[in-house]
C-alpha positions as YAML, in Angstrom:
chain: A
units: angstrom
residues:
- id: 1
  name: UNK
  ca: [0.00, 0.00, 0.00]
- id: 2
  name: UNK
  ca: [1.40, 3.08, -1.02]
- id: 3
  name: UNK
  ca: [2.48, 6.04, 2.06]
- id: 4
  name: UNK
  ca: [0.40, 9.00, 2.38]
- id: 5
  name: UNK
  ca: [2.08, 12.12, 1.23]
- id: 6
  name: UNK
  ca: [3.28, 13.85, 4.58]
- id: 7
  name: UNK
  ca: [2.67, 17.52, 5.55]
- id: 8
  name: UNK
  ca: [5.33, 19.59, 5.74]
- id: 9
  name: UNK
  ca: [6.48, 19.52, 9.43]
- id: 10
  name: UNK
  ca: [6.70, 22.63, 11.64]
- id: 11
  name: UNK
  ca: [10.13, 24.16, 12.53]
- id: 12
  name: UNK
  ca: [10.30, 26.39, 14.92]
- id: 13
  name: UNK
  ca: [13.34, 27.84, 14.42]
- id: 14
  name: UNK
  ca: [12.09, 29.81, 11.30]
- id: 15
  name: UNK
  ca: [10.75, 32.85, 10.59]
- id: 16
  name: UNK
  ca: [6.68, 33.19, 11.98]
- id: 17
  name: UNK
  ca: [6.05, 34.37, 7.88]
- id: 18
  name: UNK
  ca: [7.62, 31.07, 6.35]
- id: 19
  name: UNK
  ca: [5.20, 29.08, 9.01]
- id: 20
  name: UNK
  ca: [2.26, 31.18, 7.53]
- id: 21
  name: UNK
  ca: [3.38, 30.08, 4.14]
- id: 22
  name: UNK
  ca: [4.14, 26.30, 4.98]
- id: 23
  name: UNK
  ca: [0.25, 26.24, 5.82]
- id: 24
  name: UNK
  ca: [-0.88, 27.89, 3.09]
- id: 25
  name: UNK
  ca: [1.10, 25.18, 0.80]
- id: 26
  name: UNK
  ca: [-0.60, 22.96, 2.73]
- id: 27
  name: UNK
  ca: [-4.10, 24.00, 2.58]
- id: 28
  name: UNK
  ca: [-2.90, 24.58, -1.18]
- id: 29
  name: UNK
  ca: [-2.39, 21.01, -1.83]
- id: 30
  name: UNK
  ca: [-5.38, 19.69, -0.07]
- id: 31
  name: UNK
  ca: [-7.38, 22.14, -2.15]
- id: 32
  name: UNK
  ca: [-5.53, 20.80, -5.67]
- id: 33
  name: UNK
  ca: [-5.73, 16.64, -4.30]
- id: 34
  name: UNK
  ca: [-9.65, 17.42, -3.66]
- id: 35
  name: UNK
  ca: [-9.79, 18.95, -7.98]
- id: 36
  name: UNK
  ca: [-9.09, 15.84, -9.02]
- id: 37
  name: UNK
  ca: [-11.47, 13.95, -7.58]
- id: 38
  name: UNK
  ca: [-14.73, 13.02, -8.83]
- id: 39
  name: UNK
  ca: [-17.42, 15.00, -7.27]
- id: 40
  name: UNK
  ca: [-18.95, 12.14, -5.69]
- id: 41
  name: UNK
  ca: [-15.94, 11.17, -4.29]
- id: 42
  name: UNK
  ca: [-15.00, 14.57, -2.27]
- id: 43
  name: UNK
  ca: [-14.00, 14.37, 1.00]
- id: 44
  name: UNK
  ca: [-14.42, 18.11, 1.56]
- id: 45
  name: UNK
  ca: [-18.48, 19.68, 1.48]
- id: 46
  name: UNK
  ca: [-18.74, 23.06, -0.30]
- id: 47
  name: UNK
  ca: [-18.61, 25.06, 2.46]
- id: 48
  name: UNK
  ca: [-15.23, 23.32, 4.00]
- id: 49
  name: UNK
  ca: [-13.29, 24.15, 0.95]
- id: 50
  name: UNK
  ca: [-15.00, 28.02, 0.66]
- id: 51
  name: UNK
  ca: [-13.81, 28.35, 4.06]
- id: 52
  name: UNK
  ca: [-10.56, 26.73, 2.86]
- id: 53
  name: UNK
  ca: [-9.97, 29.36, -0.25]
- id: 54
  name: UNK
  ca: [-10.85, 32.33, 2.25]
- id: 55
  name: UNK
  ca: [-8.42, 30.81, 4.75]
- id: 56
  name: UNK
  ca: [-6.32, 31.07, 1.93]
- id: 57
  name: UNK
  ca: [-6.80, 34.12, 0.51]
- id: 58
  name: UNK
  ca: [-6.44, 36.13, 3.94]
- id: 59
  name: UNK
  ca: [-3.30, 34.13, 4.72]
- id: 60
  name: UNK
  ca: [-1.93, 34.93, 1.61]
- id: 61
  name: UNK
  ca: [-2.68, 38.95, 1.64]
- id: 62
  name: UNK
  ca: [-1.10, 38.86, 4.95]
- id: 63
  name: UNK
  ca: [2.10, 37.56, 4.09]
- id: 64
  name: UNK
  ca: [2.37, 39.89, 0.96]
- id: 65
  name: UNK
  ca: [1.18, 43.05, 3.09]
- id: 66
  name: UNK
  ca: [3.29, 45.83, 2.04]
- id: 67
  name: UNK
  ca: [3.14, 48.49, 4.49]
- id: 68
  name: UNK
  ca: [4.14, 51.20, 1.62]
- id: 69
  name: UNK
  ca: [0.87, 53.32, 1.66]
- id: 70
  name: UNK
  ca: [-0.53, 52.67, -1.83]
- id: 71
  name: UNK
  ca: [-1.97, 56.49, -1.98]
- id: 72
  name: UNK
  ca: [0.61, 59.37, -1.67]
- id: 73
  name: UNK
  ca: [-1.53, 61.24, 0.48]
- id: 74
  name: UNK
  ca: [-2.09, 65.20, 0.06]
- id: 75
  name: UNK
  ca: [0.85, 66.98, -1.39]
- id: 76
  name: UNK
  ca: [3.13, 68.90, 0.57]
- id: 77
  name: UNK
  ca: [2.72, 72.70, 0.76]
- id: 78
  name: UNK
  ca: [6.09, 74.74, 1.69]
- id: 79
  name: UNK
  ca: [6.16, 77.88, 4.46]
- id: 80
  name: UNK
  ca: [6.55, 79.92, 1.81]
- id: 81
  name: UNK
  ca: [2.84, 78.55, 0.14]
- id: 82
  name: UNK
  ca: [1.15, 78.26, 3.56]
- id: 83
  name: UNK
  ca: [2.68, 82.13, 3.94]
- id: 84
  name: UNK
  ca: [0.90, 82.97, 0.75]
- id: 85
  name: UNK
  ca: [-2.51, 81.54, 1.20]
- id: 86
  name: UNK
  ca: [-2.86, 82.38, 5.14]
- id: 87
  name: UNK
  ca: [-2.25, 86.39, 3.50]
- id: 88
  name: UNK
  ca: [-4.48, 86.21, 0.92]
- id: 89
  name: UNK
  ca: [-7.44, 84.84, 3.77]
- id: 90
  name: UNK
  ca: [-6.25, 87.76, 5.56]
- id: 91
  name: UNK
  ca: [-6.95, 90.30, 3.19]
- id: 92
  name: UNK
  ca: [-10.19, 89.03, 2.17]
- id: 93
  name: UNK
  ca: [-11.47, 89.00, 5.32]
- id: 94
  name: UNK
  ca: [-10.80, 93.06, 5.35]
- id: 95
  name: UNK
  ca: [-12.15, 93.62, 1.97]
...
């Protein structure tokens, strides 16, 4: 009888990121083992492997977070600018 296909184990040692992405190959290959069976045969019900791909898809946009802000914000305004438009308030309000 041929050996189930072991998980990868668990080291410690590494990095908490490369643990996150160990399970995600994991879940990964569960997900591609259950495509290729017949749907009769599944061992997974819908809602298992929805919960699977979600698991999956958070995992994964954790581990690729870049913390670069993806907007540049509001542009920034010199003394010199700020001098300019504070005066011109000032004089309308004495018009």
């Amino acid at each position: 009888m041929e050996q189930a296909k072991k998980y990868p184990t668990i080291d410690w040692t590494k990095r908490e990121y490369h643990q996150l992405q160990l399970v995600v190959d994991a879940l990964k290959a569960i997900c591609a083992r259950e495509d290729k069976r017949h749907q009769m045969n599944e061992h997974l019900d819908p809602h298992t492997r929805d919960v699977i791909d979600e698991v999956i898809g958070m995992l994964e946009d954790e581990i690729d977070y870049d913390p670069t802000p993806n907007e540049p914000g509001e542009p920034p305004i010199t003394a010199a600018e700020m001098h300019a438009a504070a005066w011109k308030e000032h004089q309308e309000m004495h018009r």
